[in-house]
mmCIF file of C-alpha atoms and ligand atoms in Angstrom:
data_model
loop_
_atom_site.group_PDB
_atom_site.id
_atom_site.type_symbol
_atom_site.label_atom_id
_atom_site.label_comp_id
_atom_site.label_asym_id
_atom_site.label_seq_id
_atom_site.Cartn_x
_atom_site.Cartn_y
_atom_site.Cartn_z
ATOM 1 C CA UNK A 1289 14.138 -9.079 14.691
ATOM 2 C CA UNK A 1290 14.949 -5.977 12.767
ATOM 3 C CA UNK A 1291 12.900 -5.064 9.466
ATOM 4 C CA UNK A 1292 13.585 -2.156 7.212
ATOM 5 C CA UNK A 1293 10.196 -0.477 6.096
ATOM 6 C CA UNK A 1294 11.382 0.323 2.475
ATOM 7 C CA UNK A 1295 8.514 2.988 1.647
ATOM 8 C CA UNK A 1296 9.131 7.063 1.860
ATOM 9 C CA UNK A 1297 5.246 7.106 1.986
ATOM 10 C CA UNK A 1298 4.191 8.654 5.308
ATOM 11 C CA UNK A 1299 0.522 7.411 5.011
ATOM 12 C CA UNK A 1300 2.340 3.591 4.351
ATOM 13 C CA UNK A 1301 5.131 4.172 7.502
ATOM 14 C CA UNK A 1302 2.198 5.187 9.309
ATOM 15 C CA UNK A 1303 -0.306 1.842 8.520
ATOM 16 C CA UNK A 1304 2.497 -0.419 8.747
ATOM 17 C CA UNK A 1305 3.558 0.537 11.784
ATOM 18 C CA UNK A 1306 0.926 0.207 13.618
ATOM 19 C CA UNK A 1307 0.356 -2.823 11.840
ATOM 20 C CA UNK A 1308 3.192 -4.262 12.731
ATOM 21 C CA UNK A 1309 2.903 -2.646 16.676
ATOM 22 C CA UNK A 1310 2.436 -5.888 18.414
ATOM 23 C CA UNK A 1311 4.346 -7.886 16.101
ATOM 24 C CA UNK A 1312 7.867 -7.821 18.452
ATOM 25 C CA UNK A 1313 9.538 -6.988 15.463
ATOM 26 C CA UNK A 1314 12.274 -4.299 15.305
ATOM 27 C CA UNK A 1315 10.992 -1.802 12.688
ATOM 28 C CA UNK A 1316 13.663 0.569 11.120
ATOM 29 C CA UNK A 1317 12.865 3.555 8.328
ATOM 30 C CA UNK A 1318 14.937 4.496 5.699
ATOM 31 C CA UNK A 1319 15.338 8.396 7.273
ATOM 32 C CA UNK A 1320 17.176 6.318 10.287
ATOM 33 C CA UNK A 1321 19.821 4.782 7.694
ATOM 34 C CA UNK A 1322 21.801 7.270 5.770
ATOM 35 C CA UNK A 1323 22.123 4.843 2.695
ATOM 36 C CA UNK A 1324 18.992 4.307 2.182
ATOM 37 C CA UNK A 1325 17.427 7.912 3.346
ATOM 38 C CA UNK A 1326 16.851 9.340 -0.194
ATOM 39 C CA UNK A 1327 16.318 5.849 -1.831
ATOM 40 C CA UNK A 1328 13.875 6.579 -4.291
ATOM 41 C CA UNK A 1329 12.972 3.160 -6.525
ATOM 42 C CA UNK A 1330 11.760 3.982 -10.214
ATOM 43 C CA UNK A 1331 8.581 1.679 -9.976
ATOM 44 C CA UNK A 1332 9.411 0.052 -13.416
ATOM 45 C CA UNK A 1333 7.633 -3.135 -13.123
ATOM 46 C CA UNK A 1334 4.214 -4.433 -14.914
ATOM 47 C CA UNK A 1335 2.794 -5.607 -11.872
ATOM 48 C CA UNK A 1336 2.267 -4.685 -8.725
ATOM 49 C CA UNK A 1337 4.304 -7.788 -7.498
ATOM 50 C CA UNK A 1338 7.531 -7.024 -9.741
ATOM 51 C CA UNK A 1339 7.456 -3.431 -8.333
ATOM 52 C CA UNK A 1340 7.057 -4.345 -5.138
ATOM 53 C CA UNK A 1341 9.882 -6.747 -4.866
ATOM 54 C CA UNK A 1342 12.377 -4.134 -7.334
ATOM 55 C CA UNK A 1343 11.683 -2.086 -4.339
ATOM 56 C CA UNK A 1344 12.422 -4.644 -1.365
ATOM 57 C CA UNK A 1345 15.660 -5.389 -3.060
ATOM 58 C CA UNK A 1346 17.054 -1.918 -3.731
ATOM 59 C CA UNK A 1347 16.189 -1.360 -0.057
ATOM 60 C CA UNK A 1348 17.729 -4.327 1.187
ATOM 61 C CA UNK A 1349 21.056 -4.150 -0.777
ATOM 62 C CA UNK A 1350 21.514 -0.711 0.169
ATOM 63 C CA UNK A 1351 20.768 -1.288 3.807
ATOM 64 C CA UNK A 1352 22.068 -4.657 4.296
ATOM 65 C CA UNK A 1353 19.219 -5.238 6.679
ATOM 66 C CA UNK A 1354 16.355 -7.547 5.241
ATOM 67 C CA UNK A 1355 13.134 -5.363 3.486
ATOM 68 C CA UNK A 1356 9.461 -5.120 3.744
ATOM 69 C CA UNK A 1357 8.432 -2.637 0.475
ATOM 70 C CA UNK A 1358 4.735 -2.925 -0.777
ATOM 71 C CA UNK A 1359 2.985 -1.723 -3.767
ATOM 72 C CA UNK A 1360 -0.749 -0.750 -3.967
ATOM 73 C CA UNK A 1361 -3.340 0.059 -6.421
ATOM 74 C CA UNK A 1362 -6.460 0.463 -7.115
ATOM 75 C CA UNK A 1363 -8.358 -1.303 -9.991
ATOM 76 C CA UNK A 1364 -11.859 -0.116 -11.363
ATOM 77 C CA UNK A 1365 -13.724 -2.789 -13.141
ATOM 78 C CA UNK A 1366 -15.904 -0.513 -15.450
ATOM 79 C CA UNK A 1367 -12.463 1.353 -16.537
ATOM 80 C CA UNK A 1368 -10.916 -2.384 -16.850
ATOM 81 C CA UNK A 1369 -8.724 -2.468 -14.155
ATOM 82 C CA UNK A 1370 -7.103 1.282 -14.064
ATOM 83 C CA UNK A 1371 -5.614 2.801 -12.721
ATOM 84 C CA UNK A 1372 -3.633 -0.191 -11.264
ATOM 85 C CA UNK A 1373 -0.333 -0.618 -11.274
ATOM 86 C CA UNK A 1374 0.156 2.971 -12.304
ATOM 87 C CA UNK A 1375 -1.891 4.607 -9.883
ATOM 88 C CA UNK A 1376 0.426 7.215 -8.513
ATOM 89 C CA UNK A 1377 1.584 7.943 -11.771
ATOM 90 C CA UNK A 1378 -1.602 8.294 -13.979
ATOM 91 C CA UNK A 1379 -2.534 11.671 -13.550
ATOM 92 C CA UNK A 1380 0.584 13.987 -12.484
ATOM 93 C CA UNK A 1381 -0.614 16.551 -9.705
ATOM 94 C CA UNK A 1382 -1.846 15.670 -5.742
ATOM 95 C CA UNK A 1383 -3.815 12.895 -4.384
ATOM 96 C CA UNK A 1384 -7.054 15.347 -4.652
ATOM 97 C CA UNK A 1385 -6.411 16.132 -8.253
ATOM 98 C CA UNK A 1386 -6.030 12.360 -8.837
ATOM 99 C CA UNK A 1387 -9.138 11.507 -7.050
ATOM 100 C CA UNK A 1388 -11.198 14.132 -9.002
ATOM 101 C CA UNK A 1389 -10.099 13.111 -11.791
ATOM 102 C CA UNK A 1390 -10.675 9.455 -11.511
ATOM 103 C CA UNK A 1391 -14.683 10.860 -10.368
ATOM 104 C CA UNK A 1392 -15.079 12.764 -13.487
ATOM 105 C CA UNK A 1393 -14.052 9.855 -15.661
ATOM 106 C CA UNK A 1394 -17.210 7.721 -13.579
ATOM 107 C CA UNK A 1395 -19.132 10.595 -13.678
ATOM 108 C CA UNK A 1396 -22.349 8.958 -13.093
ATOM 109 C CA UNK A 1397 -21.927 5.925 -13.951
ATOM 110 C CA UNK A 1398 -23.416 3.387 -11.542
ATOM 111 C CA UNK A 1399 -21.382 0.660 -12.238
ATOM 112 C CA UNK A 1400 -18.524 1.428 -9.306
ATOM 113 C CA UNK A 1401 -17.020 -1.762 -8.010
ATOM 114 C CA UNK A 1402 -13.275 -1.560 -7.489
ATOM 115 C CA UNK A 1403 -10.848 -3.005 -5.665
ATOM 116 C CA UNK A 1404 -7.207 -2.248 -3.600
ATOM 117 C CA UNK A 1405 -4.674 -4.502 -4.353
ATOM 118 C CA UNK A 1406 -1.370 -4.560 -1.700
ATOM 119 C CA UNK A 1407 1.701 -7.268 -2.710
ATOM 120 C CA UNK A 1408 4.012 -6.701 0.339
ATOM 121 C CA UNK A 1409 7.829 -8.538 -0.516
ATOM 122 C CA UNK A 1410 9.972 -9.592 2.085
ATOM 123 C CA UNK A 1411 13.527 -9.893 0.821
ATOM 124 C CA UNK A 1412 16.759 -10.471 3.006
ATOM 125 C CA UNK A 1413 19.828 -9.631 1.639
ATOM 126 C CA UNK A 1414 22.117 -12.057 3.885
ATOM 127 C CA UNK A 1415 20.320 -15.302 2.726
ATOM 128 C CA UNK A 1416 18.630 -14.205 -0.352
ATOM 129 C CA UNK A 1417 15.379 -15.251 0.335
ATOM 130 C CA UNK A 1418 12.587 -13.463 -1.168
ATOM 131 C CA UNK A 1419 8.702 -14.271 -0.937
ATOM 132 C CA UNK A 1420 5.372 -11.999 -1.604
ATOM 133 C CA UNK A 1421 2.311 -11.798 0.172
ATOM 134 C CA UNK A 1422 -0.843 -10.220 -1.144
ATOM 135 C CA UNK A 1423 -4.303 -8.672 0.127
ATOM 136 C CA UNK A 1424 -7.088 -7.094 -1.290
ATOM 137 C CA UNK A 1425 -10.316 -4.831 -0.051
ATOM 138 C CA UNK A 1426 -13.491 -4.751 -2.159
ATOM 139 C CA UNK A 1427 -15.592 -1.846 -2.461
ATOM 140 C CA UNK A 1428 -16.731 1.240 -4.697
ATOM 141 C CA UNK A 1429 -16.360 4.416 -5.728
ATOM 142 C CA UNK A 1430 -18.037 6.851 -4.129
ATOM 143 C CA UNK A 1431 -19.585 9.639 -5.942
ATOM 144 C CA UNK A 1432 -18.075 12.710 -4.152
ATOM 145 C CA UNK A 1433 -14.974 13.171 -2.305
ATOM 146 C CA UNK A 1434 -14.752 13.032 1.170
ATOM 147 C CA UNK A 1435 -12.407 16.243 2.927
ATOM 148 C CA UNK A 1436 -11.829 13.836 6.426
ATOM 149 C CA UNK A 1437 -7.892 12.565 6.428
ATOM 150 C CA UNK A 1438 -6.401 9.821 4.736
ATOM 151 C CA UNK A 1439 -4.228 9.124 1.865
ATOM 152 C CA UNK A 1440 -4.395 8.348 -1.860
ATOM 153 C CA UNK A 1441 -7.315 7.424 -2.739
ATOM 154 C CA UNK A 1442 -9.409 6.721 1.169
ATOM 155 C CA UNK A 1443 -11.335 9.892 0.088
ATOM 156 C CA UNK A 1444 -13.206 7.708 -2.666
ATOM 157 C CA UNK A 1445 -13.217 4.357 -1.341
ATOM 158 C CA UNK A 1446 -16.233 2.910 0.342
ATOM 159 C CA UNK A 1447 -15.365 -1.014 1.246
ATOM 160 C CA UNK A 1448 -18.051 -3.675 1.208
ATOM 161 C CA UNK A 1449 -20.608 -3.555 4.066
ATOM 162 C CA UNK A 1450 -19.369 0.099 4.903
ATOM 163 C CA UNK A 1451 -21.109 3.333 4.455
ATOM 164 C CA UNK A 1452 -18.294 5.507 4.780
ATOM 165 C CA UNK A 1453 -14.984 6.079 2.756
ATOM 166 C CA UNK A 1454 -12.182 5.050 4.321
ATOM 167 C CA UNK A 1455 -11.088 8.319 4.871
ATOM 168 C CA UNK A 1456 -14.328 8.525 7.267
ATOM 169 C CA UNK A 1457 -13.686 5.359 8.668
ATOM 170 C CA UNK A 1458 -10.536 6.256 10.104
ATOM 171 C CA UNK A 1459 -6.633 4.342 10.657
ATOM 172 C CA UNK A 1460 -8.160 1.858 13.503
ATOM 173 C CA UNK A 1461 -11.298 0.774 11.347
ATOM 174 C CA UNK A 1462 -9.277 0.557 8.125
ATOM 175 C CA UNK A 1463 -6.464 -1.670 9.659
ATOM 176 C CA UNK A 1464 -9.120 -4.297 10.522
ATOM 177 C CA UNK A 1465 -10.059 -4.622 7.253
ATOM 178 C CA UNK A 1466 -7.238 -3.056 4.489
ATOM 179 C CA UNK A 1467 -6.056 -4.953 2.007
ATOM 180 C CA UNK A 1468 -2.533 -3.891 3.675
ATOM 181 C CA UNK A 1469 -3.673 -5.479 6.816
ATOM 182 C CA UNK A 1470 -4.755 -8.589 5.075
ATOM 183 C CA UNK A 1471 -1.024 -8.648 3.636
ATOM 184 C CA UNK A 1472 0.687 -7.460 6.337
ATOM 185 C CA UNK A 1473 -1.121 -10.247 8.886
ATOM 186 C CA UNK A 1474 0.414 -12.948 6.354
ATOM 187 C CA UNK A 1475 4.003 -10.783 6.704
ATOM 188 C CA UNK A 1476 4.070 -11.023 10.594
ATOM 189 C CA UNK A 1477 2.826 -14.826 10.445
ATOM 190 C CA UNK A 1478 5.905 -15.832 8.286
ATOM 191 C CA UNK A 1479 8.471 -13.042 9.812
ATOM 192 C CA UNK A 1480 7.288 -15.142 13.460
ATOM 193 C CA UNK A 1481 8.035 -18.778 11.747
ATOM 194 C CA UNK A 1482 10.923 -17.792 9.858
ATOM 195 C CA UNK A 1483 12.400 -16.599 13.395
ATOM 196 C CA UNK A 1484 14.080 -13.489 11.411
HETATM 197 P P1 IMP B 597 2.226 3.120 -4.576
HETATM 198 O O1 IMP B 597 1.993 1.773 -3.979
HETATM 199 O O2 IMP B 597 3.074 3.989 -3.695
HETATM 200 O O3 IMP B 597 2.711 3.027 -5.993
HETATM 201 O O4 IMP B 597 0.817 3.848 -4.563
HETATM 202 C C1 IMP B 597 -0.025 3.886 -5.678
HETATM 203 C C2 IMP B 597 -1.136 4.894 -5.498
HETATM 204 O O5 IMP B 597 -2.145 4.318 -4.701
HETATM 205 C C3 IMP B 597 -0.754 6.221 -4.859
HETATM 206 O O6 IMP B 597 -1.505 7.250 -5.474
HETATM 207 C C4 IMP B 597 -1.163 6.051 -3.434
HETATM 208 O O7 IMP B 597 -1.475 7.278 -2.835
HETATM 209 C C5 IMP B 597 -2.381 5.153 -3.584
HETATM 210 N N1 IMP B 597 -2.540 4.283 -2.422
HETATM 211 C C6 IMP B 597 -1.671 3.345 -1.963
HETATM 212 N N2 IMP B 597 -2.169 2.756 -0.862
HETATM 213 C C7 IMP B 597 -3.366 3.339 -0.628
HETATM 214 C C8 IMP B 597 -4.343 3.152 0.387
HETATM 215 O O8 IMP B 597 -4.226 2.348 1.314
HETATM 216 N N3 IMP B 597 -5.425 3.945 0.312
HETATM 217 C C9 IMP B 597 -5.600 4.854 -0.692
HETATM 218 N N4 IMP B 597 -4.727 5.059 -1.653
HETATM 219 C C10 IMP B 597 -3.602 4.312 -1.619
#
């Protein structure tokens, strides 16, 4: 079983691999195959699920080995649904700068609830068969940002029944519960029956 991992993310390489750690599945990177080392997808889709599968298929062509690419965001209910599917993109500048300003537009506001939303596609180039998996993590926003590690937006995300950000929480803690993990356990199940 070999699987491309078709994200230049480090903070996605790193979850999915240890995601994926007892899985028995071969996982390859795009900086181990020159075709695909500088593969940078324009994430053109509406939804997280066309962007996510635009991505597994440039991968996969490219490579010739079948694709796992995943696209995340996170929605805000009070600013109805954003930033979603354009999360990286919203605010130009670093993950801090994004989180700040997503806080300032809250200010404080009580009404937090948000949610992450992960579609992870699976596409193999050799049969052509494609199929998408989603999870999703409940939570709020929390009403300072956090300076422990983590990526995106874990500075600001406190999941149901937690205390903590993620960011707090840590890699093993979030990996029980991410909606990544919740996708990702759905991957491995069908990746197993499939055989690939
Ligand atoms: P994309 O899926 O690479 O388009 O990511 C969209 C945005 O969401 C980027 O700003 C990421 O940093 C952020 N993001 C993706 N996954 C996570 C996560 O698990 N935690 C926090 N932020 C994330």
């Amino acid at each position: 079983m070999r699987l491309l991992v078709a994200t230049q993310n480090p903070g996605k390489q790193q979850e999915i691999r240890s995601l994926l750690k007892t899985s028995g599945i071969e996982l390859l990177f795009p900086n181990q195959i020159p075709t695909v080392a500088n593969l940078d997808v324009a994430e053109t889709g509406k939804t997280f699920a066309e962007n996510a599968e635009l991505k597994a298929r440039a991968f996969a062509q490219e490579s010739g080995i079948a694709s796992i690419a995943e696209d995340t965001g996170l929605q805000v209910a009070v600013l109805g649904g954003e930033p979603g599917v354009a999360s990286k993109r919203w605010l130009s500048g670093s993950d801090y700068d994004r989180n700040k300003a997503l806080l300032d537009r809250l200010a404080d506001n009580p009404h937090r609830a948000a949610k992450f939303v992960t579609v992870a596609y699976f596409y193999d180039p050799i049969s052509a068969v494609g199929r998408s998996f989603t999870g999703e993590m409940s939570g709020e926003i929390a009403m300072k940002i956090s300076n422990d590690t983590g990526f995106g937006y874990d500075s600001i995300f406190i999941p149901t029944e937690e205390k903590e950000v993620l960011a707090k929480l840590g890699l093993n803690k979030k990996n029980t519960i991410s909606h990544r993990s919740i996708a990702f356990t759905q991957v491995v199940e069908y990746l197993q029956k499939i055989n690939l």
